[in-house]
mmCIF file of C-alpha atoms and ligand atoms in Angstrom:
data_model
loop_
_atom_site.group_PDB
_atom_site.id
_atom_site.type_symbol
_atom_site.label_atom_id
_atom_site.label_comp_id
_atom_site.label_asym_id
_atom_site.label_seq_id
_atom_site.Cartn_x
_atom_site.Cartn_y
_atom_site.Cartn_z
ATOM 1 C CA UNK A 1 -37.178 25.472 8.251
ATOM 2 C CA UNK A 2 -35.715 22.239 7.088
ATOM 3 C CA UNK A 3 -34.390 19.555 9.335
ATOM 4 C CA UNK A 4 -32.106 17.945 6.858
ATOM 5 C CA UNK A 5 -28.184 18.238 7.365
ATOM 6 C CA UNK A 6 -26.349 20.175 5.031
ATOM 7 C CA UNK A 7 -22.998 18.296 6.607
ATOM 8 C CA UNK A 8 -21.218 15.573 5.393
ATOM 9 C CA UNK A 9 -18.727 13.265 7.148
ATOM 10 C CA UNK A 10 -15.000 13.797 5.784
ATOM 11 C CA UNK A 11 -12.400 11.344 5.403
ATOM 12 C CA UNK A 12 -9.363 11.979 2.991
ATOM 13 C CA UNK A 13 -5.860 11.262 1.727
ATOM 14 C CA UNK A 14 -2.744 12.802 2.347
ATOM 15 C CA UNK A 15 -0.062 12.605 -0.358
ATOM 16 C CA UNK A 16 2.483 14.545 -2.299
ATOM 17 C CA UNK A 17 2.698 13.859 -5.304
ATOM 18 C CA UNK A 18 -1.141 12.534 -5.184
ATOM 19 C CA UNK A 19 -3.068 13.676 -8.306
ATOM 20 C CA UNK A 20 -3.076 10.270 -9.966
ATOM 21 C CA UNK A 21 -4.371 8.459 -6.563
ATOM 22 C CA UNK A 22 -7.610 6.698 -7.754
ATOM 23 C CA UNK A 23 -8.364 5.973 -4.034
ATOM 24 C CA UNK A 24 -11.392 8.090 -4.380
ATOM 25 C CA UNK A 25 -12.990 6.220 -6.726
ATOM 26 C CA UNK A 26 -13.427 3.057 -5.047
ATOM 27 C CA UNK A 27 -13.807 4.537 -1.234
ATOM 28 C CA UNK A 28 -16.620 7.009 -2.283
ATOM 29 C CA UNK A 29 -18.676 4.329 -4.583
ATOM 30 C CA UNK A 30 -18.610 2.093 -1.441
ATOM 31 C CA UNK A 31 -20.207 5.399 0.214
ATOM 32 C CA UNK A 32 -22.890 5.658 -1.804
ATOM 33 C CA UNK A 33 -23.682 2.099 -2.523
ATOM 34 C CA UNK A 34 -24.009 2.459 1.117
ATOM 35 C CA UNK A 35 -26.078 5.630 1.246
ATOM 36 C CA UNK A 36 -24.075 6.921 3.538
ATOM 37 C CA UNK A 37 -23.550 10.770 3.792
ATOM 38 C CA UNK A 38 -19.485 11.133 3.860
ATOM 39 C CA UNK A 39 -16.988 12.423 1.269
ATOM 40 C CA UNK A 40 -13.251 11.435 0.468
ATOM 41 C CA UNK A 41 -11.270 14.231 -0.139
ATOM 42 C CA UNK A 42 -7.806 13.750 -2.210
ATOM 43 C CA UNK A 43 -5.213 16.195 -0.392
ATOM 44 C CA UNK A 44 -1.904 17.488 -1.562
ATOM 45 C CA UNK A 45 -0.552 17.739 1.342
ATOM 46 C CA UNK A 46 3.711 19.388 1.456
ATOM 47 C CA UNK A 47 6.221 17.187 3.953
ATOM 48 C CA UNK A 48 6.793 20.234 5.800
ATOM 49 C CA UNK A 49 3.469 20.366 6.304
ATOM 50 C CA UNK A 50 2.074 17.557 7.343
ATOM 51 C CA UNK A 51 2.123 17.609 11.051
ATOM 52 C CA UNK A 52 -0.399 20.818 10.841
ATOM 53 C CA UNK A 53 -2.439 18.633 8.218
ATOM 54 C CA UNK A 54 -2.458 15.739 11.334
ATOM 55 C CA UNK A 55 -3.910 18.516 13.529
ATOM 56 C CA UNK A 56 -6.287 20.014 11.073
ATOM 57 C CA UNK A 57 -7.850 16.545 10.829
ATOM 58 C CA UNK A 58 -9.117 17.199 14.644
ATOM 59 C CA UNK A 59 -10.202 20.557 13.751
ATOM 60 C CA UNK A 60 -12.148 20.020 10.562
ATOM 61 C CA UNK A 61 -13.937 17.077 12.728
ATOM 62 C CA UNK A 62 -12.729 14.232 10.218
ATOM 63 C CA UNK A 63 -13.268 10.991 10.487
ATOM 64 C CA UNK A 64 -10.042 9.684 9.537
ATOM 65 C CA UNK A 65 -7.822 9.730 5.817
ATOM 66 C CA UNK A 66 -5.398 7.720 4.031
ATOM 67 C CA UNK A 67 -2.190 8.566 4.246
ATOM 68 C CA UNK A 68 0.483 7.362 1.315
ATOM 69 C CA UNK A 69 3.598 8.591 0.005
ATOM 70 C CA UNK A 70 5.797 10.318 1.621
ATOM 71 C CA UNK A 71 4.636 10.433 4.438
ATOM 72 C CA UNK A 72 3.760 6.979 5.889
ATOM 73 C CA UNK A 73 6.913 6.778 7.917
ATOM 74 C CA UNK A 74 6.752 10.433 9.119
ATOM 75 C CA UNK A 75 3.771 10.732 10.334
ATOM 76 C CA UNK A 76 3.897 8.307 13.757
ATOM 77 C CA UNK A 77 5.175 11.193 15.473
ATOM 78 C CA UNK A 78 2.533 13.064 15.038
ATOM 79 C CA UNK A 79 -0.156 10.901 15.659
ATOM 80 C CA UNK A 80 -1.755 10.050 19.431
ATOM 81 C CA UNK A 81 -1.701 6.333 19.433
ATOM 82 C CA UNK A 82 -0.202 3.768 17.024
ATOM 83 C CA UNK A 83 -1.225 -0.063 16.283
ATOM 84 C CA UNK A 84 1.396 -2.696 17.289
ATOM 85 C CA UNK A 85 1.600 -3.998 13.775
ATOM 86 C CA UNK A 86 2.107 -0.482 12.322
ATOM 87 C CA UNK A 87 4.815 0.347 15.145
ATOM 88 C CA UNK A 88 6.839 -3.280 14.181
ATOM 89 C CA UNK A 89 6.406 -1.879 10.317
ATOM 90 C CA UNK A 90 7.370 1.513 11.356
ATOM 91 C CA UNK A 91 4.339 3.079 9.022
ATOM 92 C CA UNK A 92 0.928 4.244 8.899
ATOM 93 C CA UNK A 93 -1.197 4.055 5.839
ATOM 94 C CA UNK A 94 -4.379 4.869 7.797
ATOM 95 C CA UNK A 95 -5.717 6.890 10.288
ATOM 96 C CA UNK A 96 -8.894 7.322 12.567
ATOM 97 C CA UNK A 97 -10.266 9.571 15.334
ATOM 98 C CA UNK A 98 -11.865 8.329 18.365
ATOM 99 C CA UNK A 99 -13.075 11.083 21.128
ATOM 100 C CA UNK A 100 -10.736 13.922 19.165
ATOM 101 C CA UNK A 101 -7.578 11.586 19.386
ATOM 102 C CA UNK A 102 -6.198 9.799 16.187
ATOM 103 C CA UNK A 103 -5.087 6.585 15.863
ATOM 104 C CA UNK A 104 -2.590 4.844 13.277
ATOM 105 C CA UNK A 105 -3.135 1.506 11.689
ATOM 106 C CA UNK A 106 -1.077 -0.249 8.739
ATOM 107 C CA UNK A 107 -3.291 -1.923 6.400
ATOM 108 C CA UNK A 108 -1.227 -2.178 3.334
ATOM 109 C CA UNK A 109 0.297 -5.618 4.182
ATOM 110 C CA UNK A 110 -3.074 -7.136 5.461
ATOM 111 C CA UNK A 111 -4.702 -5.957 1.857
ATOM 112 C CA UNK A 112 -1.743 -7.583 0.351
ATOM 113 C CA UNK A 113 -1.883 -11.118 2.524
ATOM 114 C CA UNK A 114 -5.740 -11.006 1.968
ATOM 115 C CA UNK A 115 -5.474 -10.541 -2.382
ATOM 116 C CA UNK A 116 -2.615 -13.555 -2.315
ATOM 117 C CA UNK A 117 -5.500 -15.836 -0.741
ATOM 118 C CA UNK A 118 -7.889 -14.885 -2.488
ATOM 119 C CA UNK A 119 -5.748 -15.625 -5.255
ATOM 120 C CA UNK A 120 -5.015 -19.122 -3.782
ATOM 121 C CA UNK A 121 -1.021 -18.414 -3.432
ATOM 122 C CA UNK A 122 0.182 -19.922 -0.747
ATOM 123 C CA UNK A 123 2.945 -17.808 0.969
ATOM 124 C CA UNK A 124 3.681 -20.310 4.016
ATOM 125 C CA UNK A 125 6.794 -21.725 3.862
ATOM 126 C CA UNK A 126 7.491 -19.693 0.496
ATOM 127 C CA UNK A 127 10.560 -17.744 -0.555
ATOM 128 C CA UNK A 128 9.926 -13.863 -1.020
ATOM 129 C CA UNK A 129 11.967 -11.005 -3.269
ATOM 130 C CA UNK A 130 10.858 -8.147 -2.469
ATOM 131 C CA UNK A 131 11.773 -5.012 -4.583
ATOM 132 C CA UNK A 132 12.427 -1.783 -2.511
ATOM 133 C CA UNK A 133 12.094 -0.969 1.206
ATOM 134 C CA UNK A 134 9.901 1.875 1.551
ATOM 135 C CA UNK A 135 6.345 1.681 3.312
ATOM 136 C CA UNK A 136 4.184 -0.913 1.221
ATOM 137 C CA UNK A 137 7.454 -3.125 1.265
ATOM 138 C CA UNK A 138 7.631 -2.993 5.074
ATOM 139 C CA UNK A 139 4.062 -3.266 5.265
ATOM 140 C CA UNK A 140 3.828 -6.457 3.088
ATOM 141 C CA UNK A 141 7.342 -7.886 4.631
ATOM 142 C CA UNK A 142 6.632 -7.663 8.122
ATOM 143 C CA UNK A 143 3.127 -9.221 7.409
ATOM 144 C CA UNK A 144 4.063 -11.793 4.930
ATOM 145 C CA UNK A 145 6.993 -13.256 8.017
ATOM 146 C CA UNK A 146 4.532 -13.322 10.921
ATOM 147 C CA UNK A 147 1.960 -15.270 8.273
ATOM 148 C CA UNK A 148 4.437 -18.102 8.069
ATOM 149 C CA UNK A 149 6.857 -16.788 4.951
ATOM 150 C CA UNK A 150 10.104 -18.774 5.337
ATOM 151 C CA UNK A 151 12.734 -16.645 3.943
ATOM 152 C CA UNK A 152 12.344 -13.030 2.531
ATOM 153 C CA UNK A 153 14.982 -10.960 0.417
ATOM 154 C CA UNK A 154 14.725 -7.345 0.014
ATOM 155 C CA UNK A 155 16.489 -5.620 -2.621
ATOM 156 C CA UNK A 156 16.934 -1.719 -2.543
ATOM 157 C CA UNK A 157 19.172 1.196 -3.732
ATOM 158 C CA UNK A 158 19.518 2.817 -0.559
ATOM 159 C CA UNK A 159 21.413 0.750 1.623
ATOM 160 C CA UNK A 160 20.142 2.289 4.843
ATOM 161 C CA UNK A 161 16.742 1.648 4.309
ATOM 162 C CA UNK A 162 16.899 -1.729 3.110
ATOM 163 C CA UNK A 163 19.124 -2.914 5.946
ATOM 164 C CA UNK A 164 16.910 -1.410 8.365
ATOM 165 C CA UNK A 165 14.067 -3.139 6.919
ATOM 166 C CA UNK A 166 15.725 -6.876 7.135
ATOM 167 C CA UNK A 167 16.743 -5.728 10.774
ATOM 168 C CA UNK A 168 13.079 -5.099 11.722
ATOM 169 C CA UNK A 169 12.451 -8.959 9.861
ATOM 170 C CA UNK A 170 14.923 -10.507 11.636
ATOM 171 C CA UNK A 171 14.309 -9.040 14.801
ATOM 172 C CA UNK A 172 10.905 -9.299 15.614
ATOM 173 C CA UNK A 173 9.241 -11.516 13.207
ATOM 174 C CA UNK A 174 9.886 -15.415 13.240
ATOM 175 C CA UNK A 175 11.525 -15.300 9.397
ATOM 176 C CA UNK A 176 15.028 -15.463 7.701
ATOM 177 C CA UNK A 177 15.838 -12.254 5.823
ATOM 178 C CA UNK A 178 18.559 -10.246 3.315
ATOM 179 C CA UNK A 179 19.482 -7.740 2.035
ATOM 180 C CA UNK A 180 20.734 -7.026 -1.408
ATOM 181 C CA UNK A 181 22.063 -3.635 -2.441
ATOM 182 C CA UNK A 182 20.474 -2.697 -5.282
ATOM 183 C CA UNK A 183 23.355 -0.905 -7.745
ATOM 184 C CA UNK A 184 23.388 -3.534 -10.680
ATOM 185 C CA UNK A 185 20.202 -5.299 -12.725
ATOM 186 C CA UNK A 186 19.397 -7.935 -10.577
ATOM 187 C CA UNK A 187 18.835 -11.537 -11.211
ATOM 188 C CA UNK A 188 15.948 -13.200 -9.331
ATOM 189 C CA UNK A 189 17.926 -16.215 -7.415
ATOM 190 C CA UNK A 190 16.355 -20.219 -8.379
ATOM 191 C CA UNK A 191 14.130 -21.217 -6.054
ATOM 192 C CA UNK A 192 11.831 -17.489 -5.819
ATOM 193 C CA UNK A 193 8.741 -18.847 -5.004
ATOM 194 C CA UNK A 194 7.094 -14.901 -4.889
ATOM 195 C CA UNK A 195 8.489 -11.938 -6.512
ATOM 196 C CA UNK A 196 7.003 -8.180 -5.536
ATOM 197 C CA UNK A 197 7.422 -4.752 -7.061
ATOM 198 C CA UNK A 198 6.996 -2.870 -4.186
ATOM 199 C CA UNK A 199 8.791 0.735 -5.668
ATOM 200 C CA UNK A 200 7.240 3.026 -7.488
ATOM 201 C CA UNK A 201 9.035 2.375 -10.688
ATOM 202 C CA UNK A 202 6.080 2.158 -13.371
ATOM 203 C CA UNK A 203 3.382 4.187 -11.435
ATOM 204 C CA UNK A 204 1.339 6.535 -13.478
ATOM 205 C CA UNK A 205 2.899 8.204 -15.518
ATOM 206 C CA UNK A 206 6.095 6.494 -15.320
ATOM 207 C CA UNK A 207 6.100 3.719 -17.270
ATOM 208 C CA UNK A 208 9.497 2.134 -16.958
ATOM 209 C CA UNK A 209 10.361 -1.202 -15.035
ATOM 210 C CA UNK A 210 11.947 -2.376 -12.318
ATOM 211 C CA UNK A 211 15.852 -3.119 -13.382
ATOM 212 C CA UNK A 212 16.112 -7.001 -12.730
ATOM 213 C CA UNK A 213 17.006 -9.518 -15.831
ATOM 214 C CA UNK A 214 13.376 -10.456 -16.763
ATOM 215 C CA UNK A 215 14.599 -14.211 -18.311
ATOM 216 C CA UNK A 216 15.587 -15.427 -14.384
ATOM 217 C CA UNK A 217 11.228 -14.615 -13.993
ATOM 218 C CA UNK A 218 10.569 -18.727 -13.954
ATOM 219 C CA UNK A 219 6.956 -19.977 -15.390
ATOM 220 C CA UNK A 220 6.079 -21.579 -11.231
ATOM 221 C CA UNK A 221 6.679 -18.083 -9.829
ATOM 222 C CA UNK A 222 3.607 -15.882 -8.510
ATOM 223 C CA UNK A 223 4.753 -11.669 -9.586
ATOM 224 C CA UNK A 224 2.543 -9.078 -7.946
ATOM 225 C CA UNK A 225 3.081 -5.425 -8.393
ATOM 226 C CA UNK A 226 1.980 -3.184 -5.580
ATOM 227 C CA UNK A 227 1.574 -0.442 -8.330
ATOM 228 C CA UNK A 228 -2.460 0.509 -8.630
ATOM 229 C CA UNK A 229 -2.319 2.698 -11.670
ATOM 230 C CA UNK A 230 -2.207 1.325 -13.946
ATOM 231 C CA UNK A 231 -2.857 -2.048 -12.872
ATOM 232 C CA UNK A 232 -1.039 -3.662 -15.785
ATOM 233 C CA UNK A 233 2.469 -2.415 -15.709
ATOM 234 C CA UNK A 234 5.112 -3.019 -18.133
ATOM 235 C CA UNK A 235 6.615 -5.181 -14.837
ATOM 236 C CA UNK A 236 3.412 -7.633 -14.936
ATOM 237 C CA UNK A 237 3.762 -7.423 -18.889
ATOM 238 C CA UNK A 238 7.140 -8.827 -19.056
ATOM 239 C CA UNK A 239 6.619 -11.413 -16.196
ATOM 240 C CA UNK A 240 3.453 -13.068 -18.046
ATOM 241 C CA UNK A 241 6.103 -12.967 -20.979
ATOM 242 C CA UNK A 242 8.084 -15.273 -18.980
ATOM 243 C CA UNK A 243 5.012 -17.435 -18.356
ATOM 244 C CA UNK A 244 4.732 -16.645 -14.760
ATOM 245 C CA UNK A 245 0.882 -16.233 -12.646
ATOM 246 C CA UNK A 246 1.060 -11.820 -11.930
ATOM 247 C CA UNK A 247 -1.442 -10.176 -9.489
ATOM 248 C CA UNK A 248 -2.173 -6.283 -9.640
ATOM 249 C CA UNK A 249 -2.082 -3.519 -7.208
ATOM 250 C CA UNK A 250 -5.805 -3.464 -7.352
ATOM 251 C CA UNK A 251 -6.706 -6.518 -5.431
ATOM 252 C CA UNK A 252 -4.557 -5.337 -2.517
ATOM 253 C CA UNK A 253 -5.881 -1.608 -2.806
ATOM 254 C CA UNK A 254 -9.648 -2.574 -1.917
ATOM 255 C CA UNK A 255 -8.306 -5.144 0.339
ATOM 256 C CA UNK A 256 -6.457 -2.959 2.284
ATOM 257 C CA UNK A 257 -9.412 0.141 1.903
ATOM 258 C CA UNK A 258 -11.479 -2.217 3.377
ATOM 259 C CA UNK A 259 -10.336 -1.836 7.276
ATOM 260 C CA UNK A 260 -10.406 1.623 6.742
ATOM 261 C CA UNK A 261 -13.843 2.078 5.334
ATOM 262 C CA UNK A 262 -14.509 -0.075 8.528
ATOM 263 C CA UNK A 263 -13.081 2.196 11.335
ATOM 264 C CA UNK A 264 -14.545 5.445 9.577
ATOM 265 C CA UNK A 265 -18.003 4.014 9.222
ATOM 266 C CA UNK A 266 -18.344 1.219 11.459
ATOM 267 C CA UNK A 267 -19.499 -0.487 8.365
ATOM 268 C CA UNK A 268 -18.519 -3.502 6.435
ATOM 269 C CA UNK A 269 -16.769 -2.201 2.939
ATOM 270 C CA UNK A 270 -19.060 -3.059 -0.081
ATOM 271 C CA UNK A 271 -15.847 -4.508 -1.390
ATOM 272 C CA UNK A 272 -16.940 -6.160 -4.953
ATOM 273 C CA UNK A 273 -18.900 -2.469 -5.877
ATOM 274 C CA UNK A 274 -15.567 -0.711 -5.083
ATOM 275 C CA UNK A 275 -13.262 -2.889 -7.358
ATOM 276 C CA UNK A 276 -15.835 -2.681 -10.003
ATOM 277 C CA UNK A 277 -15.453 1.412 -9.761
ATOM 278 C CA UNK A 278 -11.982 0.922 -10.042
ATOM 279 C CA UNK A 279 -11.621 -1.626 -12.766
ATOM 280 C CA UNK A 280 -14.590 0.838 -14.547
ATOM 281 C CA UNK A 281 -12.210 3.723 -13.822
ATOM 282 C CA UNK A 282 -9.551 1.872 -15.169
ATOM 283 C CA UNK A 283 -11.279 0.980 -18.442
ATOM 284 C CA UNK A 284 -11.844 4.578 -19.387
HETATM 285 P P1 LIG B 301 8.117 4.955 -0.400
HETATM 286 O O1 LIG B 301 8.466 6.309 -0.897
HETATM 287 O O2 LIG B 301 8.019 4.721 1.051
HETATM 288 O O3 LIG B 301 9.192 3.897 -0.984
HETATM 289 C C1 LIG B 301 9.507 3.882 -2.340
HETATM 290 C C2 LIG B 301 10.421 2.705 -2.635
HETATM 291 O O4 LIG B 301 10.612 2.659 -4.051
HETATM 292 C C3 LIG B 301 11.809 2.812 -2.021
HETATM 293 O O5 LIG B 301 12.274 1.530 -1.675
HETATM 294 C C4 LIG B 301 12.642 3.377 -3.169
HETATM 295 O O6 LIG B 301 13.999 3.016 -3.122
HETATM 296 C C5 LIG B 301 12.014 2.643 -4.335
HETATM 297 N N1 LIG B 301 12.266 3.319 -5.611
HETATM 298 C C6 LIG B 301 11.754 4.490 -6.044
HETATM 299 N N2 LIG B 301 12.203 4.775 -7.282
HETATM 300 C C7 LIG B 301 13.032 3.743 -7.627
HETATM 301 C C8 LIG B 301 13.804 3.434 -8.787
HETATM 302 N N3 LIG B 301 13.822 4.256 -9.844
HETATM 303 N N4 LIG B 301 14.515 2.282 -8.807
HETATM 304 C C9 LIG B 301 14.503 1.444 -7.749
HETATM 305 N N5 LIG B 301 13.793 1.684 -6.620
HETATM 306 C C10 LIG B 301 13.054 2.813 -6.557
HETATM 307 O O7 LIG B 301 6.755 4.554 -1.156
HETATM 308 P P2 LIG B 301 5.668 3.448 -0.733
HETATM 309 O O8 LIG B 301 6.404 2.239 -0.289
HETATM 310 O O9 LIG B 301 4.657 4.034 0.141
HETATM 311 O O10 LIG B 301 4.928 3.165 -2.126
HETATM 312 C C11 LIG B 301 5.560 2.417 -3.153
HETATM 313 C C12 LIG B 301 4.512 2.054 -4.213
HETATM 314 O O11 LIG B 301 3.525 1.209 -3.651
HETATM 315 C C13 LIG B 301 3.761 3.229 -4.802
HETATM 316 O O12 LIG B 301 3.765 3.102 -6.196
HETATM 317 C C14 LIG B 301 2.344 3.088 -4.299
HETATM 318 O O13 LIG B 301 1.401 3.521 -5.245
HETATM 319 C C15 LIG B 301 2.238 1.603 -4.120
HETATM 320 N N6 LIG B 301 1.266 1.208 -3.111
HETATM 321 C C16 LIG B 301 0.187 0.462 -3.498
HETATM 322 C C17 LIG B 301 -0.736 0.064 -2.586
HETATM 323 C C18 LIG B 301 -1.910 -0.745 -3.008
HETATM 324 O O14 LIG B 301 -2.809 -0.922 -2.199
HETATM 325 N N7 LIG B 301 -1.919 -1.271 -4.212
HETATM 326 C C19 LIG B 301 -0.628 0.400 -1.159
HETATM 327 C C20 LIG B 301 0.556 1.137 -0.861
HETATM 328 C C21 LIG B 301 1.445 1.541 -1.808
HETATM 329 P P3 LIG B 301 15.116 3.850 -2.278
HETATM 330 O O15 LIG B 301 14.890 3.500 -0.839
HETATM 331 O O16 LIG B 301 16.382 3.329 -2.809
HETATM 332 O O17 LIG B 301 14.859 5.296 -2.587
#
């Protein structure tokens, strides 16, 4: 008989559409750089089905997953307990289980907050645009205004959401916000100190861009996509046109798969092997 086990821990993803999530990649070379026995499985996982997929976590015994779009707003009702940060951003973008109960944790703004200093921007005291309102937007708004950001705009199509959003900012975070309806190309007002695609526009394998008038991009303003794949969008192309410092989505994806790595492993994230897997994957 052998003693070894034939069992390996499971974490995952939920998404819908997710095919072209390179999560994976980076999460699972941490793994083994780690020699550690778990697996990340990518899941396509239908909105009307996603509160079974919450449950089948317990049942399957996983550690925890990912969870990205739709569903980050969605699925705090069906979890057991949610972070204070994540209930303020009104999302979830990870999830862990603790004696068979899961927990919900937003780490898609502290990824972001963590890539801008590494970067050396400073974002206290610094005017924000934000493009779009969905979850990475309220996860990087609501961090960016309790980290000191002085006065954030958010531009969106739908109205509801983005009003919403600068409620939320205004309410219960210490920072001036607005909201701009997004239903004409819009200029990026004097004075932007930080500019943030934070739609989907130009993820894999769209490859349009955002609809703003790229000459009002200014050569002093930082432009950071949230968009991982592929890291250099046609957005970030046109800004360093315009002579401005841009910042990928990959910084902030390893950044923010960090704290996850952490709460499914108990481990610290072999952060600088994962972005090499990624920027290896990206190469390809
Ligand atoms: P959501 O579905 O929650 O929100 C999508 C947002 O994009 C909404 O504001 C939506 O506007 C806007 N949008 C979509 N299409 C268009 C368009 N054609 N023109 C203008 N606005 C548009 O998604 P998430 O916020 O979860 O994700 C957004 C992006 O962020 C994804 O590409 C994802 O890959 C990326 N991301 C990257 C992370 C990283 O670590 N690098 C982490 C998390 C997300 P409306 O409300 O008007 O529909």
């Amino acid at each position: 008989m052998s003693s070894k086990c034939y069992r390996s821990e499971l974490v995952g993803l939920f998404g819908y559409p997710v095919d072209e999530n390179p999560t994976v990649v980076t999460i699972e070379a941490g793994f083994k750089a780690l020699g550690l026995d778990y697996r990340y499985i990518t899941m396509e996982v239908r909105p009307e089905n996603l509160e079974i997929a919450v449950k089948s976590l317990k049942a399957l015994g996983y550690k925890g997953a990912n969870v990205t779009i739709p569903h980050k707003v969605e699925i705090l009702k069906y979890l057991d307990h949610v972070a204070p940060d994540a209930q303020i951003i009104g999302a979830v973008n990870t999830i862990y289980l603790k004696d068979g109960q899961t927990f919900g944790e937003n780490t898609d703004g502290k990824g972001f907050i963590v890539s801008l200093r590494e970067a050396g921007i400073d974002f206290v005291n610094k005017k924000i645009v934000v493009l779009g309102a969905g979850g990475a937007s309220r996860a990087i708004t609501v961090e960016l205004a309790m980290a000191g950001a002085s006065h954030i705009t958010v531009v969106n199509r739908n109205e509801e959401r983005g009003k919403i959003l600068v409620g939320i900012l205004s309410d219960k975070t210490p920072v001036t916000a607005e909201f701009v309806l997004w239903d004409h190309t819009y200029a990026i007002p004097e004075g932007t100190d930080i500019l943030v695609n934070a739609t989907n526009v130009g993820l894999y394998p769209d490859a349009s861009c955002p609809d703003i008038y790229y000459d009002t991009i200014l050569p002093d303003m930082a432009v950071c996509d949230v968009i991982p794949n592929p890291p250099r969008t046609e957005f970030l192309k046109r800004a360093e046109v315009r002579g401005a410092r841009t910042f990928d989505g990959l910084a902030m994806l390893v950044n923010q798969g960090r704290i996850g790595f952490a709460l499914w492993t108990g481990r610290e994230a072999p952060t600088e092997v994962m972005k090499e897997a990624l920027q290896r994957e990206f190469a390809q």
